[in-house]
Amino acid sequence: LGSAAAGIRLRVEGREHFSDPRPAVYVFNHQSAIDPLLLCRLMRAPFAWLVPGRPGISPAFRRLAAPVETVYVEPSAGQAGLEPALRRLRAGVSLVAAHAGGGPKPRFESLDAAPLQVAAAARVPLIAIALHNAQVALPTNSLIIRKSTVDVAVLSPIATAKWKRTERARHVEALRELYLEVLHT
């Protein structure tokens, strides 16, 4: 409601991928501090934030994402480190993760393997969300939300059930290339 009240319209392509299949792991390209609000508006169904590493997220993210549960995973600890995320997925709750650690970036630079690792371990689809111009709505280092239209592409689900651990780097690079193609960067 906050983003709608601020005059932000969402133009969404692939909206059907938010409801089927569920649960899933969604990954998005983090562009702006407004992204958590946009994702809350888009998801519509129960979900939790997926954050690799120990609790230590920025205070700004914590305030914007507060209404939504945050699940922390430690991928370097193997299956045990993924267990909090796997429990949520088994309960039917989808997970949403930013493309990489750190703050928002206007251009797609890297991709964290953790969301892919969680999706493969749970054997649930991975769904990429491409935010094209969220930084227009709330530019970096700005506190003023601008009335704008944010274009969103929700890509087709990617089956992960047959992924092998030894091919993780290949899957990360394939998803990165998919983002680059969709975002034209």
Coordinates of N, CA and C in Angstrom, one line a residue:
L1 N 0.8 -1.2 0.0 CA 0.0 0.0 0.0 C 0.9 1.3 0.0
G2 N 2.0 1.2 0.7 CA 2.9 2.3 0.7 C 3.4 2.8 -0.6
S3 N 3.8 1.8 -1.4 CA 4.3 2.2 -2.8 C 3.1 2.7 -3.7
A4 N 2.0 2.2 -3.5 CA 0.8 2.6 -4.3 C 0.4 4.0 -3.9
A5 N 0.4 4.3 -2.6 CA 0.1 5.6 -2.1 C 1.1 6.6 -2.5
A6 N 2.3 6.2 -2.7 CA 3.4 7.2 -3.2 C 3.3 7.4 -4.7
G7 N 2.4 6.8 -5.3 CA 2.2 7.0 -6.8 C 3.0 6.1 -7.7
I8 N 3.4 5.0 -7.2 CA 4.2 4.1 -8.0 C 3.3 3.0 -8.6
R9 N 3.3 3.0 -9.9 CA 2.6 2.0 -10.7 C 3.5 0.9 -11.0
L10 N 3.0 -0.3 -11.0 CA 3.8 -1.5 -11.5 C 3.2 -2.0 -12.8
R11 N 4.1 -2.1 -13.8 CA 3.7 -2.7 -15.1 C 4.4 -4.1 -15.1
V12 N 3.6 -5.2 -14.9 CA 4.2 -6.5 -14.7 C 3.9 -7.4 -15.9
E13 N 5.0 -8.0 -16.3 CA 4.9 -9.0 -17.4 C 5.2 -10.4 -16.7
G14 N 4.4 -11.4 -16.9 CA 4.6 -12.7 -16.3 C 4.0 -12.8 -14.9
R15 N 3.0 -12.0 -14.6 CA 2.4 -12.0 -13.2 C 2.0 -13.4 -12.8
E16 N 1.6 -14.3 -13.8 CA 1.1 -15.6 -13.4 C 2.1 -16.4 -12.7
H17 N 3.4 -16.1 -12.8 CA 4.5 -16.9 -12.1 C 4.6 -16.6 -10.6
F18 N 3.8 -15.6 -10.2 CA 3.7 -15.4 -8.7 C 2.8 -16.4 -8.0
S19 N 1.9 -17.1 -8.8 CA 1.0 -18.0 -8.1 C 1.2 -19.4 -8.4
D20 N 1.9 -19.7 -9.5 CA 2.1 -21.1 -9.9 C 3.5 -21.2 -10.5
P21 N 4.3 -22.1 -10.1 CA 4.1 -23.0 -9.0 C 4.5 -22.4 -7.6
R22 N 4.0 -22.9 -6.6 CA 4.3 -22.5 -5.2 C 4.5 -23.7 -4.4
P23 N 5.4 -23.7 -3.4 CA 6.3 -22.6 -3.1 C 7.4 -22.6 -4.2
A24 N 8.2 -21.5 -4.2 CA 9.3 -21.3 -5.1 C 10.3 -20.4 -4.4
V25 N 11.5 -20.4 -5.0 CA 12.5 -19.4 -4.6 C 12.6 -18.3 -5.7
Y26 N 12.3 -17.1 -5.3 CA 12.3 -16.0 -6.2 C 13.6 -15.2 -6.0
V27 N 14.2 -14.7 -7.0 CA 15.4 -13.9 -6.9 C 15.2 -12.7 -7.7
F28 N 15.6 -11.5 -7.2 CA 15.4 -10.3 -7.9 C 16.7 -9.4 -8.0
N29 N 16.8 -8.6 -8.9 CA 17.9 -7.7 -9.1 C 17.6 -6.4 -8.2
H30 N 18.4 -6.3 -7.1 CA 18.2 -5.3 -6.1 C 18.7 -3.9 -6.7
Q31 N 17.8 -3.0 -7.0 CA 18.2 -1.7 -7.6 C 18.1 -0.5 -6.6
S32 N 17.1 -0.6 -5.7 CA 16.7 0.6 -4.9 C 16.3 0.2 -3.6
A33 N 16.3 1.1 -2.6 CA 15.8 0.8 -1.3 C 14.3 0.6 -1.3
I34 N 13.6 0.9 -2.3 CA 12.2 0.7 -2.4 C 11.9 -0.8 -2.8
D35 N 12.8 -1.5 -3.2 CA 12.6 -2.9 -3.7 C 11.8 -3.7 -2.7
P36 N 12.1 -3.7 -1.4 CA 11.3 -4.6 -0.5 C 9.8 -4.2 -0.5
L37 N 9.5 -2.9 -0.6 CA 8.1 -2.6 -0.7 C 7.4 -3.1 -2.0
L38 N 8.2 -3.0 -3.1 CA 7.7 -3.4 -4.4 C 7.4 -4.9 -4.4
L39 N 8.4 -5.7 -3.8 CA 8.2 -7.1 -3.7 C 7.1 -7.5 -2.8
C40 N 6.9 -6.8 -1.7 CA 5.7 -7.1 -0.9 C 4.4 -6.9 -1.7
R41 N 4.4 -5.9 -2.5 CA 3.2 -5.6 -3.3 C 3.0 -6.7 -4.4
L42 N 4.1 -7.1 -4.9 CA 4.0 -8.1 -6.0 C 3.6 -9.5 -5.5
M43 N 4.2 -10.0 -4.4 CA 4.1 -11.4 -4.0 C 2.7 -11.8 -3.7
R44 N 2.0 -11.0 -2.9 CA 0.6 -11.2 -2.6 C 0.3 -12.4 -1.7
A45 N 1.2 -13.4 -1.7 CA 1.0 -14.6 -0.9 C 2.1 -14.7 0.2
P46 N 1.9 -15.5 1.2 CA 2.9 -15.6 2.2 C 4.3 -15.9 1.6
F47 N 5.3 -15.1 2.1 CA 6.7 -15.4 1.7 C 7.6 -14.9 2.8
A48 N 8.8 -15.3 2.7 CA 9.9 -14.9 3.6 C 11.1 -14.4 2.8
W49 N 11.8 -13.4 3.4 CA 13.1 -13.0 2.8 C 14.1 -14.1 3.0
L50 N 14.9 -14.4 2.0 CA 16.0 -15.3 2.2 C 17.3 -14.5 2.2
V51 N 18.1 -14.6 3.2 CA 19.3 -13.8 3.4 C 20.4 -14.7 3.7
P52 N 21.4 -14.8 2.8 CA 22.6 -15.6 3.1 C 23.5 -14.9 4.1
G53 N 24.0 -15.7 5.0 CA 24.9 -15.2 6.0 C 24.2 -14.9 7.3
R54 N 24.9 -14.4 8.3 CA 24.4 -14.1 9.6 C 23.6 -12.9 9.6
P55 N 22.7 -12.8 10.6 CA 21.9 -11.5 10.7 C 22.8 -10.3 10.8
G56 N 22.6 -9.4 9.9 CA 23.5 -8.2 9.9 C 23.0 -7.3 8.8
I57 N 21.8 -7.4 8.4 CA 21.3 -6.6 7.3 C 21.2 -5.2 7.7
S58 N 21.1 -4.3 6.7 CA 21.1 -2.9 6.9 C 19.8 -2.5 7.7
P59 N 20.0 -1.4 8.5 CA 18.8 -0.9 9.3 C 17.7 -0.5 8.3
A60 N 18.0 0.1 7.2 CA 17.0 0.5 6.2 C 16.2 -0.7 5.7
F61 N 16.9 -1.7 5.3 CA 16.2 -2.9 4.8 C 15.3 -3.5 6.0
R62 N 15.8 -3.5 7.2 CA 15.1 -4.1 8.3 C 13.8 -3.3 8.5
R63 N 13.8 -2.0 8.4 CA 12.6 -1.2 8.6 C 11.6 -1.5 7.4
L64 N 12.1 -1.5 6.2 CA 11.1 -1.7 5.1 C 10.6 -3.1 5.0
A65 N 11.4 -4.1 5.5 CA 11.0 -5.5 5.3 C 10.4 -6.1 6.6
A66 N 10.3 -5.3 7.6 CA 9.9 -5.7 9.0 C 8.6 -6.6 9.0
P67 N 7.6 -6.3 8.1 CA 6.3 -7.1 8.2 C 6.5 -8.5 7.7
V68 N 7.7 -8.8 7.1 CA 7.9 -10.1 6.5 C 9.0 -10.8 7.2
E69 N 8.8 -12.1 7.5 CA 9.8 -12.9 8.1 C 11.1 -13.0 7.3
T70 N 12.2 -13.0 8.0 CA 13.5 -13.1 7.3 C 14.1 -14.5 7.7
V71 N 14.6 -15.3 6.8 CA 15.2 -16.5 7.0 C 16.7 -16.4 6.6
Y72 N 17.5 -16.7 7.6 CA 19.0 -16.6 7.3 C 19.5 -18.0 7.0
V73 N 20.4 -18.1 6.0 CA 21.0 -19.4 5.7 C 22.5 -19.2 5.7
E74 N 23.2 -20.3 5.9 CA 24.7 -20.3 5.9 C 25.1 -21.4 4.9
P75 N 25.1 -21.1 3.6 CA 25.4 -22.1 2.5 C 26.7 -22.8 2.7
S76 N 27.7 -22.2 3.3 CA 29.0 -22.9 3.5 C 28.9 -24.0 4.5
A77 N 27.8 -24.1 5.3 CA 27.6 -25.1 6.2 C 26.9 -26.3 5.7
G78 N 26.7 -26.4 4.3 CA 26.1 -27.5 3.7 C 24.6 -27.5 4.0
Q79 N 24.1 -28.7 3.9 CA 22.6 -28.9 4.1 C 22.1 -28.4 5.4
A80 N 22.9 -28.5 6.5 CA 22.4 -28.0 7.8 C 22.3 -26.5 7.7
G81 N 23.1 -25.8 7.0 CA 23.1 -24.4 6.9 C 21.9 -23.9 6.1
L82 N 21.3 -24.8 5.3 CA 20.1 -24.4 4.5 C 18.8 -24.8 5.2
E83 N 18.9 -25.5 6.3 CA 17.7 -26.1 6.9 C 16.6 -25.0 7.2
P84 N 17.0 -23.8 7.8 CA 15.9 -22.9 8.0 C 15.0 -22.5 6.8
A85 N 15.7 -22.4 5.6 CA 15.0 -22.1 4.4 C 14.2 -23.3 3.9
L86 N 14.8 -24.5 4.0 CA 14.1 -25.7 3.6 C 12.8 -25.9 4.4
R87 N 12.9 -25.6 5.7 CA 11.7 -25.8 6.6 C 10.6 -24.9 6.1
R88 N 10.9 -23.6 5.8 CA 9.8 -22.7 5.3 C 9.2 -23.2 4.0
L89 N 10.1 -23.6 3.1 CA 9.6 -24.1 1.8 C 8.7 -25.3 2.0
R90 N 9.1 -26.3 2.9 CA 8.2 -27.4 3.2 C 6.9 -27.0 3.8
A91 N 6.9 -25.9 4.4 CA 5.6 -25.4 5.0 C 4.8 -24.6 4.0
G92 N 5.3 -24.5 2.7 CA 4.5 -23.9 1.7 C 4.8 -22.4 1.5
V93 N 5.8 -21.9 2.2 CA 6.2 -20.5 2.1 C 7.3 -20.3 1.1
S94 N 7.0 -19.4 0.1 CA 8.0 -19.1 -0.9 C 9.1 -18.2 -0.2
L95 N 10.3 -18.2 -0.9 CA 11.4 -17.3 -0.4 C 11.7 -16.3 -1.5
V96 N 12.2 -15.2 -1.1 CA 12.6 -14.1 -2.0 C 14.0 -13.6 -1.6
A97 N 14.9 -13.6 -2.5 CA 16.3 -13.1 -2.3 C 16.7 -12.1 -3.3
A98 N 17.6 -11.2 -2.9 CA 18.2 -10.3 -3.8 C 19.3 -11.0 -4.5
H99 N 19.7 -10.4 -5.7 CA 20.7 -11.1 -6.5 C 22.0 -11.2 -5.9
A100 N 22.4 -10.4 -5.0 CA 23.7 -10.5 -4.4 C 23.7 -9.8 -3.0
G101 N 24.7 -10.0 -2.2 CA 24.8 -9.4 -0.9 C 25.1 -7.9 -1.1
G102 N 25.0 -7.2 0.0 CA 25.2 -5.7 -0.1 C 24.0 -5.0 -0.4
G103 N 24.1 -3.7 -0.7 CA 23.0 -2.8 -0.9 C 22.6 -2.8 -2.4
P104 N 21.6 -2.0 -2.7 CA 21.1 -1.9 -4.0 C 22.1 -1.5 -5.0
K105 N 22.0 -2.0 -6.2 CA 22.9 -1.6 -7.3 C 22.1 -1.3 -8.5
P106 N 22.4 -0.2 -9.2 CA 21.5 0.2 -10.4 C 21.8 -0.8 -11.5
R107 N 22.9 -1.4 -11.6 CA 23.2 -2.4 -12.7 C 23.4 -3.8 -12.1
F108 N 23.0 -4.8 -12.9 CA 23.2 -6.1 -12.5 C 24.7 -6.5 -12.5
E109 N 25.3 -6.8 -11.4 CA 26.7 -7.1 -11.4 C 27.1 -8.5 -11.1
S110 N 26.4 -9.1 -10.1 CA 26.8 -10.4 -9.7 C 25.5 -11.2 -9.2
L111 N 25.7 -12.5 -8.9 CA 24.6 -13.3 -8.5 C 25.1 -14.2 -7.4
D112 N 24.5 -14.2 -6.3 CA 24.8 -15.0 -5.1 C 24.2 -16.4 -5.4
A113 N 25.0 -17.5 -5.1 CA 24.6 -18.8 -5.4 C 23.6 -19.4 -4.4
A114 N 23.5 -18.7 -3.2 CA 22.7 -19.3 -2.1 C 21.2 -19.5 -2.5
P115 N 20.5 -18.6 -3.2 CA 19.2 -18.9 -3.6 C 19.0 -20.1 -4.5
L116 N 20.0 -20.2 -5.4 CA 20.0 -21.4 -6.3 C 20.2 -22.7 -5.5
Q117 N 21.1 -22.6 -4.6 CA 21.5 -23.7 -3.7 C 20.2 -24.2 -2.9
V118 N 19.5 -23.2 -2.4 CA 18.3 -23.5 -1.6 C 17.2 -24.1 -2.5
A119 N 17.0 -23.5 -3.7 CA 16.0 -24.0 -4.6 C 16.3 -25.5 -5.0
A120 N 17.6 -25.7 -5.3 CA 18.0 -27.1 -5.8 C 17.8 -28.1 -4.6
A121 N 18.2 -27.7 -3.4 CA 18.1 -28.6 -2.3 C 16.7 -28.9 -1.9
A122 N 15.8 -28.0 -2.1 CA 14.4 -28.2 -1.9 C 13.6 -28.8 -3.1
R123 N 14.3 -28.8 -4.2 CA 13.7 -29.3 -5.4 C 12.4 -28.4 -5.8
V124 N 12.5 -27.1 -5.6 CA 11.4 -26.2 -6.0 C 11.9 -25.3 -7.1
P125 N 11.0 -24.7 -7.9 CA 11.4 -23.9 -9.0 C 12.1 -22.6 -8.5
L126 N 13.0 -22.1 -9.4 CA 13.6 -20.8 -9.2 C 13.0 -19.9 -10.1
I127 N 12.6 -18.7 -9.7 CA 11.9 -17.7 -10.5 C 12.6 -16.4 -10.4
A128 N 13.1 -15.9 -11.5 CA 13.8 -14.6 -11.6 C 12.8 -13.5 -11.8
I129 N 13.0 -12.4 -11.0 CA 12.2 -11.2 -11.1 C 13.2 -10.1 -11.6
A130 N 12.9 -9.5 -12.7 CA 13.7 -8.4 -13.2 C 13.0 -7.0 -13.0
L131 N 13.6 -6.2 -12.1 CA 13.1 -4.9 -11.9 C 13.9 -4.0 -12.8
H132 N 13.2 -3.3 -13.7 CA 13.9 -2.5 -14.8 C 14.2 -1.1 -14.4
N133 N 13.4 -0.5 -13.6 CA 13.7 0.9 -13.3 C 13.2 1.4 -11.9
A134 N 13.4 0.5 -11.0 CA 13.0 0.9 -9.6 C 13.8 2.0 -9.0
Q135 N 15.1 2.2 -9.5 CA 15.9 3.3 -9.0 C 15.3 4.7 -9.4
V136 N 14.4 4.7 -10.4 CA 13.7 6.0 -10.7 C 12.8 6.4 -9.6
A137 N 12.1 5.4 -9.1 CA 11.1 5.6 -8.0 C 11.8 6.1 -6.7
L138 N 13.0 5.5 -6.4 CA 13.7 5.9 -5.2 C 15.2 5.8 -5.5
P139 N 15.8 6.9 -6.0 CA 17.2 6.9 -6.4 C 18.1 6.6 -5.2
T140 N 19.3 6.1 -5.5 CA 20.3 5.9 -4.5 C 20.5 7.1 -3.7
N141 N 20.6 6.9 -2.4 CA 20.9 8.0 -1.4 C 19.8 9.1 -1.3
S142 N 18.6 8.7 -1.8 CA 17.5 9.7 -1.8 C 16.5 9.2 -0.7
L143 N 15.8 10.1 -0.1 CA 14.7 9.8 0.8 C 13.3 10.1 0.3
I144 N 13.3 10.6 -0.9 CA 12.0 11.0 -1.5 C 11.6 10.1 -2.6
I145 N 10.4 9.5 -2.4 CA 9.9 8.5 -3.4 C 9.3 9.4 -4.5
R146 N 9.6 9.0 -5.8 CA 9.1 9.8 -6.9 C 7.9 9.0 -7.6
K147 N 6.9 9.7 -8.0 CA 5.8 9.1 -8.7 C 6.4 8.6 -10.0
S148 N 6.1 7.3 -10.3 CA 6.7 6.6 -11.5 C 6.1 5.3 -11.8
T149 N 6.4 4.7 -12.9 CA 6.0 3.4 -13.3 C 7.2 2.5 -13.3
V150 N 7.2 1.4 -12.5 CA 8.3 0.5 -12.5 C 7.9 -0.7 -13.3
D151 N 8.7 -1.1 -14.3 CA 8.5 -2.2 -15.1 C 9.1 -3.5 -14.5
V152 N 8.4 -4.5 -14.4 CA 8.8 -5.8 -13.8 C 8.5 -6.9 -14.8
A153 N 9.6 -7.8 -14.9 CA 9.4 -9.0 -15.7 C 9.6 -10.2 -14.8
V154 N 8.6 -11.0 -14.7 CA 8.7 -12.2 -13.9 C 8.9 -13.4 -14.9
L155 N 10.1 -13.9 -14.8 CA 10.4 -14.9 -15.8 C 9.9 -16.3 -15.5
S156 N 9.8 -17.1 -16.5 CA 9.3 -18.5 -16.3 C 10.1 -19.3 -15.3
P157 N 9.4 -20.1 -14.5 CA 10.0 -20.9 -13.5 C 11.1 -21.8 -14.1
I158 N 12.2 -21.9 -13.4 CA 13.4 -22.8 -13.8 C 13.4 -24.0 -12.9
A159 N 13.2 -25.2 -13.5 CA 13.2 -26.4 -12.7 C 14.6 -26.7 -12.2
T160 N 14.7 -27.0 -10.9 CA 16.0 -27.2 -10.2 C 16.2 -28.6 -9.7
A161 N 15.1 -29.5 -9.8 CA 15.1 -30.8 -9.2 C 16.3 -31.7 -9.7
K162 N 16.7 -31.5 -10.9 CA 17.8 -32.4 -11.4 C 19.2 -31.7 -11.4
W163 N 19.3 -30.5 -10.8 CA 20.6 -29.9 -10.8 C 21.5 -30.6 -9.9
K164 N 22.8 -30.7 -10.3 CA 23.9 -31.3 -9.6 C 24.7 -30.3 -8.9
R165 N 25.2 -30.6 -7.7 CA 26.1 -29.6 -7.0 C 27.3 -29.2 -7.8
T166 N 27.8 -30.1 -8.6 CA 29.0 -29.9 -9.3 C 28.8 -28.9 -10.5
E167 N 27.5 -28.6 -10.8 CA 27.1 -27.7 -11.9 C 26.6 -26.4 -11.4
R168 N 26.8 -26.1 -10.1 CA 26.2 -24.9 -9.5 C 26.8 -23.6 -10.2
A169 N 28.1 -23.6 -10.5 CA 28.7 -22.4 -11.1 C 28.0 -22.2 -12.5
R170 N 27.8 -23.2 -13.2 CA 27.2 -23.1 -14.5 C 25.8 -22.5 -14.4
H171 N 25.0 -23.0 -13.4 CA 23.6 -22.5 -13.3 C 23.6 -21.0 -12.8
V172 N 24.6 -20.7 -12.0 CA 24.7 -19.3 -11.5 C 25.0 -18.4 -12.8
E173 N 25.9 -18.8 -13.6 CA 26.3 -18.0 -14.8 C 25.1 -18.0 -15.8
A174 N 24.4 -19.1 -15.9 CA 23.3 -19.1 -16.9 C 22.2 -18.1 -16.4
L175 N 21.9 -18.0 -15.1 CA 20.9 -17.1 -14.6 C 21.4 -15.7 -14.7
R176 N 22.7 -15.4 -14.5 CA 23.3 -14.1 -14.6 C 23.1 -13.7 -16.1
E177 N 23.4 -14.5 -17.0 CA 23.3 -14.2 -18.4 C 21.8 -13.9 -18.8
L178 N 20.9 -14.7 -18.2 CA 19.5 -14.4 -18.4 C 19.1 -13.0 -18.0
Y179 N 19.6 -12.6 -16.8 CA 19.3 -11.3 -16.3 C 19.9 -10.2 -17.2
L180 N 21.1 -10.4 -17.6 CA 21.7 -9.5 -18.5 C 20.9 -9.3 -19.8
E181 N 20.4 -10.4 -20.3 CA 19.6 -10.4 -21.6 C 18.3 -9.6 -21.3
V182 N 17.6 -9.9 -20.2 CA 16.3 -9.3 -20.0 C 16.5 -7.8 -19.6
L183 N 17.6 -7.5 -18.9 CA 17.8 -6.1 -18.5 C 18.5 -5.3 -19.5
H184 N 19.0 -6.0 -20.5 CA 19.8 -5.3 -21.6 C 21.0 -4.5 -21.1
T185 N 21.7 -5.1 -20.2 CA 22.9 -4.4 -19.6 C 24.2 -5.0 -20.2

